[in-house]
Tab-separated table of C-alpha atoms in Angstrom:
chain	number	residue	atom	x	y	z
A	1	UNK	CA	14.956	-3.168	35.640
A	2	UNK	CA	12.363	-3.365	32.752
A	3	UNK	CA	11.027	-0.131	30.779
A	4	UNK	CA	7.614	-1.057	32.319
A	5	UNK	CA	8.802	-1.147	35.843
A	6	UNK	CA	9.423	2.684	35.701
A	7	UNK	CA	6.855	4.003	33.073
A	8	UNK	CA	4.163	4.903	35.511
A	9	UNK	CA	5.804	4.784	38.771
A	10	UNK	CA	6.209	8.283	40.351
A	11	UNK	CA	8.180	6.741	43.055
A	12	UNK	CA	10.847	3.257	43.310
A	13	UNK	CA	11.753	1.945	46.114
A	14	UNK	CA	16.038	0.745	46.145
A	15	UNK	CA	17.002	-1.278	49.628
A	16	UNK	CA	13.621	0.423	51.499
A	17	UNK	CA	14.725	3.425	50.224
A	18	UNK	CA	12.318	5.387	48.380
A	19	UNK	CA	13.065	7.475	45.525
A	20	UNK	CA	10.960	9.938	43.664
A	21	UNK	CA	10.857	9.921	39.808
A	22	UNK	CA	9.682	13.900	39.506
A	23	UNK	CA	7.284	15.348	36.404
A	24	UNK	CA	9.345	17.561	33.922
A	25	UNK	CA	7.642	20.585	36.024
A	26	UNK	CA	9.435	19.818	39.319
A	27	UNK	CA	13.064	19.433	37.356
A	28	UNK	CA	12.419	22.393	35.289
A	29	UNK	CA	11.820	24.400	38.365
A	30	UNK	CA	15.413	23.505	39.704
A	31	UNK	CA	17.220	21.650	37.127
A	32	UNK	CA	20.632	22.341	38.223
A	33	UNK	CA	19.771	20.963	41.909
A	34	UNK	CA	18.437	17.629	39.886
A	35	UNK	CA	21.550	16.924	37.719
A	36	UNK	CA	23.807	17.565	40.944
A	37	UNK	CA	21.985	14.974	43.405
A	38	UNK	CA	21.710	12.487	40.302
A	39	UNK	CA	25.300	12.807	39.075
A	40	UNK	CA	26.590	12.168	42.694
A	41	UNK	CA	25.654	8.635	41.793
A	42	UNK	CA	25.970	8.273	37.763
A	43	UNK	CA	29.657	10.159	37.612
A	44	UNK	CA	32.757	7.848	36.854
A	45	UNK	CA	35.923	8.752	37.662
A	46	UNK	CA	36.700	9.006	33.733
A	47	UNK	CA	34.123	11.973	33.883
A	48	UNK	CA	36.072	13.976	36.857
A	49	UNK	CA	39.535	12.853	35.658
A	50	UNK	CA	40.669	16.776	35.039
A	51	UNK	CA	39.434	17.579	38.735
A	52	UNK	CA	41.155	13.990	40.308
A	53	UNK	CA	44.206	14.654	38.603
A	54	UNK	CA	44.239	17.755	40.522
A	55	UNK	CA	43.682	16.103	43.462
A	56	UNK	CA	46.696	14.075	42.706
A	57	UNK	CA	44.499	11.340	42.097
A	58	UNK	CA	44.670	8.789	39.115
A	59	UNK	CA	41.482	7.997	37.592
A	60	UNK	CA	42.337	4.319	36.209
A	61	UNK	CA	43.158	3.393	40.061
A	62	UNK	CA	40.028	4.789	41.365
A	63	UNK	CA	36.713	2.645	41.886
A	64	UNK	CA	32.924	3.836	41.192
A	65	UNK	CA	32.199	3.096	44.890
A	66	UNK	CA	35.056	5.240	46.097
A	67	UNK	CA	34.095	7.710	43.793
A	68	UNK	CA	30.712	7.739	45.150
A	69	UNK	CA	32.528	7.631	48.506
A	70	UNK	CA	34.283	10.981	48.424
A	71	UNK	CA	31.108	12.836	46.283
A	72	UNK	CA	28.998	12.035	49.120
A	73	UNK	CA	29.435	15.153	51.599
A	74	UNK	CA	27.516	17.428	48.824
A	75	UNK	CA	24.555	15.333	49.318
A	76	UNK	CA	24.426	16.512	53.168
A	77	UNK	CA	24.714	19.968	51.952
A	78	UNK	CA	22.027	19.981	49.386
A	79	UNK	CA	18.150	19.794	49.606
A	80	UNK	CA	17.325	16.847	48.287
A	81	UNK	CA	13.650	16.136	48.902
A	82	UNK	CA	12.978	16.225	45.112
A	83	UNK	CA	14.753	13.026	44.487
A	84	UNK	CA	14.545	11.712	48.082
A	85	UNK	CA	11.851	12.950	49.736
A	86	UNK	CA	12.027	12.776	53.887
A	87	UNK	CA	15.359	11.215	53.757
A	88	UNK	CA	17.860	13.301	55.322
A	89	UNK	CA	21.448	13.318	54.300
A	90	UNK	CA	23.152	14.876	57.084
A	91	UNK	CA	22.592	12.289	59.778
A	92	UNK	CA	24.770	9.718	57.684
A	93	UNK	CA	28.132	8.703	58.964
A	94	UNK	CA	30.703	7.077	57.536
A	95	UNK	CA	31.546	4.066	59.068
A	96	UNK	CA	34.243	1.361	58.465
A	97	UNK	CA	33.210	-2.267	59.113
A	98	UNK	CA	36.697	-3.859	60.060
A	99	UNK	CA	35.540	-7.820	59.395
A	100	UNK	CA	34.834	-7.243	55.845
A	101	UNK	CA	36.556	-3.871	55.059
A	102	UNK	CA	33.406	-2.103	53.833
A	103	UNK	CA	32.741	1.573	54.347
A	104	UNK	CA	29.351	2.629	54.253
A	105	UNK	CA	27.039	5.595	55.392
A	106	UNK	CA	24.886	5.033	58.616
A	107	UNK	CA	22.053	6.950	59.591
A	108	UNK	CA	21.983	5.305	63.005
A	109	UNK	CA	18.510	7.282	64.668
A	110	UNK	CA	16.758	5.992	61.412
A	111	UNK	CA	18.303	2.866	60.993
A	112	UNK	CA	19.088	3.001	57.523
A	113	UNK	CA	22.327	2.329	55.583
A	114	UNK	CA	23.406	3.422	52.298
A	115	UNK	CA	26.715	1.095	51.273
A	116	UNK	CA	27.815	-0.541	48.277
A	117	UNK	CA	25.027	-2.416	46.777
A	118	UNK	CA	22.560	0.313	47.387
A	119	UNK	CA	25.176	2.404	45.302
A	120	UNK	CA	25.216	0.092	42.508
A	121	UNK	CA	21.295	-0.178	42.284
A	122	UNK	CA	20.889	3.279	42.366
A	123	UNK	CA	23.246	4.478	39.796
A	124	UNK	CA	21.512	1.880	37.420
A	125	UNK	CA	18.264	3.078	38.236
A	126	UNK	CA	19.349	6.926	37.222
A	127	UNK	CA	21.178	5.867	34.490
A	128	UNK	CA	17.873	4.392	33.236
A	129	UNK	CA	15.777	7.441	34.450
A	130	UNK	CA	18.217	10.066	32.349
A	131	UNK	CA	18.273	7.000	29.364
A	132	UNK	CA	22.276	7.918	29.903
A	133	UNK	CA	25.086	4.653	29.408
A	134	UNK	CA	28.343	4.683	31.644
A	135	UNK	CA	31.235	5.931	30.053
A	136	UNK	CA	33.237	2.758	30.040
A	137	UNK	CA	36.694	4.038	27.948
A	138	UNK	CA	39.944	2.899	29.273
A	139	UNK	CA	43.152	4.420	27.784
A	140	UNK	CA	45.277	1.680	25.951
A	141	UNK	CA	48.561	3.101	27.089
A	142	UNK	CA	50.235	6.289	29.151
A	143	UNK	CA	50.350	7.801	25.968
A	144	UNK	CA	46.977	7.826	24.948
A	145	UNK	CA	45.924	8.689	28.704
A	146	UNK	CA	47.730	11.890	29.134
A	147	UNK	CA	46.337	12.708	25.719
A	148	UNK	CA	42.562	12.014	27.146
A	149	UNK	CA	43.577	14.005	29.931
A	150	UNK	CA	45.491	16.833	28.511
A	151	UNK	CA	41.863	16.730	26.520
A	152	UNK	CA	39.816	16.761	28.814
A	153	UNK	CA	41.771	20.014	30.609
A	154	UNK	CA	41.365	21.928	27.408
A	155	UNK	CA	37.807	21.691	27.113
A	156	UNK	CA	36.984	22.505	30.655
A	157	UNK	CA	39.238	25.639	30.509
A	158	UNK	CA	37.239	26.581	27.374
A	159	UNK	CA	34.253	25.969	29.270
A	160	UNK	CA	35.248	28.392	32.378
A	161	UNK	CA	36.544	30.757	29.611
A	162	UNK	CA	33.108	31.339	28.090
A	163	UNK	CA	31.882	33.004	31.388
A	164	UNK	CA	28.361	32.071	29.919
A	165	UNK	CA	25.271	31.795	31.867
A	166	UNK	CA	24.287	27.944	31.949
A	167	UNK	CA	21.556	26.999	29.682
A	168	UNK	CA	18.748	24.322	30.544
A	169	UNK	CA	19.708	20.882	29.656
A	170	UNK	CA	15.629	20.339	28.992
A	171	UNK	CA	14.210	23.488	27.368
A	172	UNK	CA	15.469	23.308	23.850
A	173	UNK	CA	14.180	19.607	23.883
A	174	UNK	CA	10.982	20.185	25.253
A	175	UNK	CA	10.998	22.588	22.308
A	176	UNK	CA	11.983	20.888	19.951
A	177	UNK	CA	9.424	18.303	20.597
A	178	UNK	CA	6.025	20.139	21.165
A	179	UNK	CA	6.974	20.772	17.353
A	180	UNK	CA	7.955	17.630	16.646
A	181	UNK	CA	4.250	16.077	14.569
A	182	UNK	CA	5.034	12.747	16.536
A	183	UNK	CA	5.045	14.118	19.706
A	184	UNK	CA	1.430	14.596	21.151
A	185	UNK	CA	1.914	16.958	24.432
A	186	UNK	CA	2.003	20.443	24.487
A	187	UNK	CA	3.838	22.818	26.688
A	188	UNK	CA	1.406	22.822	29.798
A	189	UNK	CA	0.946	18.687	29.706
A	190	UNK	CA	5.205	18.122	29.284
A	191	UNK	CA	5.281	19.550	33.259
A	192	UNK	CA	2.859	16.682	33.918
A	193	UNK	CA	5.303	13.832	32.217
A	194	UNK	CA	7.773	12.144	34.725
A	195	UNK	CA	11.004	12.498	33.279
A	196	UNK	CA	11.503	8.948	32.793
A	197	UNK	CA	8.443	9.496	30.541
A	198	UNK	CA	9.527	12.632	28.445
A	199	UNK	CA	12.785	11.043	27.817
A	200	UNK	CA	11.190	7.736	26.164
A	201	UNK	CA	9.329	9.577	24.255
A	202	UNK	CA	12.456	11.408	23.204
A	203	UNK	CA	14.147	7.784	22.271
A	204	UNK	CA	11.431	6.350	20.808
A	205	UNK	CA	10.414	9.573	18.280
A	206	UNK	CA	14.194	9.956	17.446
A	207	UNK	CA	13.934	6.516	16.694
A	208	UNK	CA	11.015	6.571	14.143
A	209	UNK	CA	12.431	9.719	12.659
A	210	UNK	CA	16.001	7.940	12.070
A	211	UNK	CA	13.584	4.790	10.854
A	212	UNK	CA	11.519	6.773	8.215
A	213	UNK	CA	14.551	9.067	7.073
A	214	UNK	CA	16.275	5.671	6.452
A	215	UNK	CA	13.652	4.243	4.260
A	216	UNK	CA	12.961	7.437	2.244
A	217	UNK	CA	16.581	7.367	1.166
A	218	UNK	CA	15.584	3.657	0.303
A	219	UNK	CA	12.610	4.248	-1.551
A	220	UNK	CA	14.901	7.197	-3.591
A	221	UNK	CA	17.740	5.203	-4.530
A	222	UNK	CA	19.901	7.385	-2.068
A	223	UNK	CA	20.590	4.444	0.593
A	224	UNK	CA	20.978	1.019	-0.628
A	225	UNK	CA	18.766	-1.587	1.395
């Protein structure tokens, strides 16, 4: 999946299915409902291994897919017409296909199957969207993973502990780039951006800010070249 294959598409298409890329606006105006359809299909079981572990479940053992597998339901529960458009959730089943041991989701009136691969392609494609890489630690020992885990529970009990409201994962960005002098939108024409398109801007202006920092500590004698 090139940068150019997403950079002015509003909309790509995964195994017939198409999915909507929505402007800034649309995931401002319900950014929580966003991040929870997307995450159903960029989360790792290394990212829920507090919540798995509670489930008596051990997150080395566990697959993406099945992962995917059991995160599913909440995607019949949710409206999901800003990612997905017409497609509708909650006429998937799960079936089992006994010859080849797969387990997929089957809207049957529709004709239209969400299983493995379609999984796979479309947790690349949001990973790409969000500009976010899979978390791909493994813990070397028993030791080291129930120190990751005893970790992890810490700071999500700090977390609950805080009992503060939840702030925008976009607003101190967007922000922080209308003031950026690189960064040529304003307020009213960010809404308008896809957020495919907001975030590479984000990359690339971090990118020539890291650049040009680097070479005026060059150009001082504070960074050798």
């Amino acid at each position: 999946m090139s940068t150019l294959s997403l950079l002015y598409k509003k909309e790509y298409k995964i195994c017939d299915i198409p999915i909507r890329i929505p402007t800034m606006g649309e995931v401002m105006d319900n950014e929580d409902l966003f991040y929870s359809i997307v995450s159903t299909f960029t989360l790792s079981p290394i990212d829920l291994m507090v919540q798995l572990d509670d489930l008596g479940v051990d997150f080395e053992e566990l697959k993406d897919y099945e992962l995917f597998l059991m995160l599913f339901s909440a995607l019949k529960e949710q409206d999901t017409s800003m990612v997905f458009g017409d497609l509708d959730f909650s006429k998937f089943e799960m079936v089992s296909n006994t010859k080849n041991q797969s387990v997929f989701f089957y809207d049957e009136e529709n004709d239209i199957k969400i299983d493995k691969r379609f999984y796979l392609m479309a947790s690349d494609f949001f990973r790409k969207l969000l500009g976010i890489k899979k978390d791909r630690r493994r813990p070397a020992n028993k030791v080291t993973k129930k120190f990751m885990l005893e970790r992890a529970r810490v700071k999500l009990e700090r977390q609950k502990n805080k009992n503060i409201a939840k702030e925008s994962q976009n607003e101190s960005l967007i922000i922080a780039m209308v003031n950026t002098e690189q960064f040529k939108y304003n307020f009213d024409e960010v809404k308008d951006l896809t957020i495919y398109q907001f975030n590479q801007c984000v990359k690339q202006i971090m990118h020539k800010v890291e650049y040009d920092n680097r070479m005026i500590g060059v150009y001082t004698g504070n960074i050798r070249s």
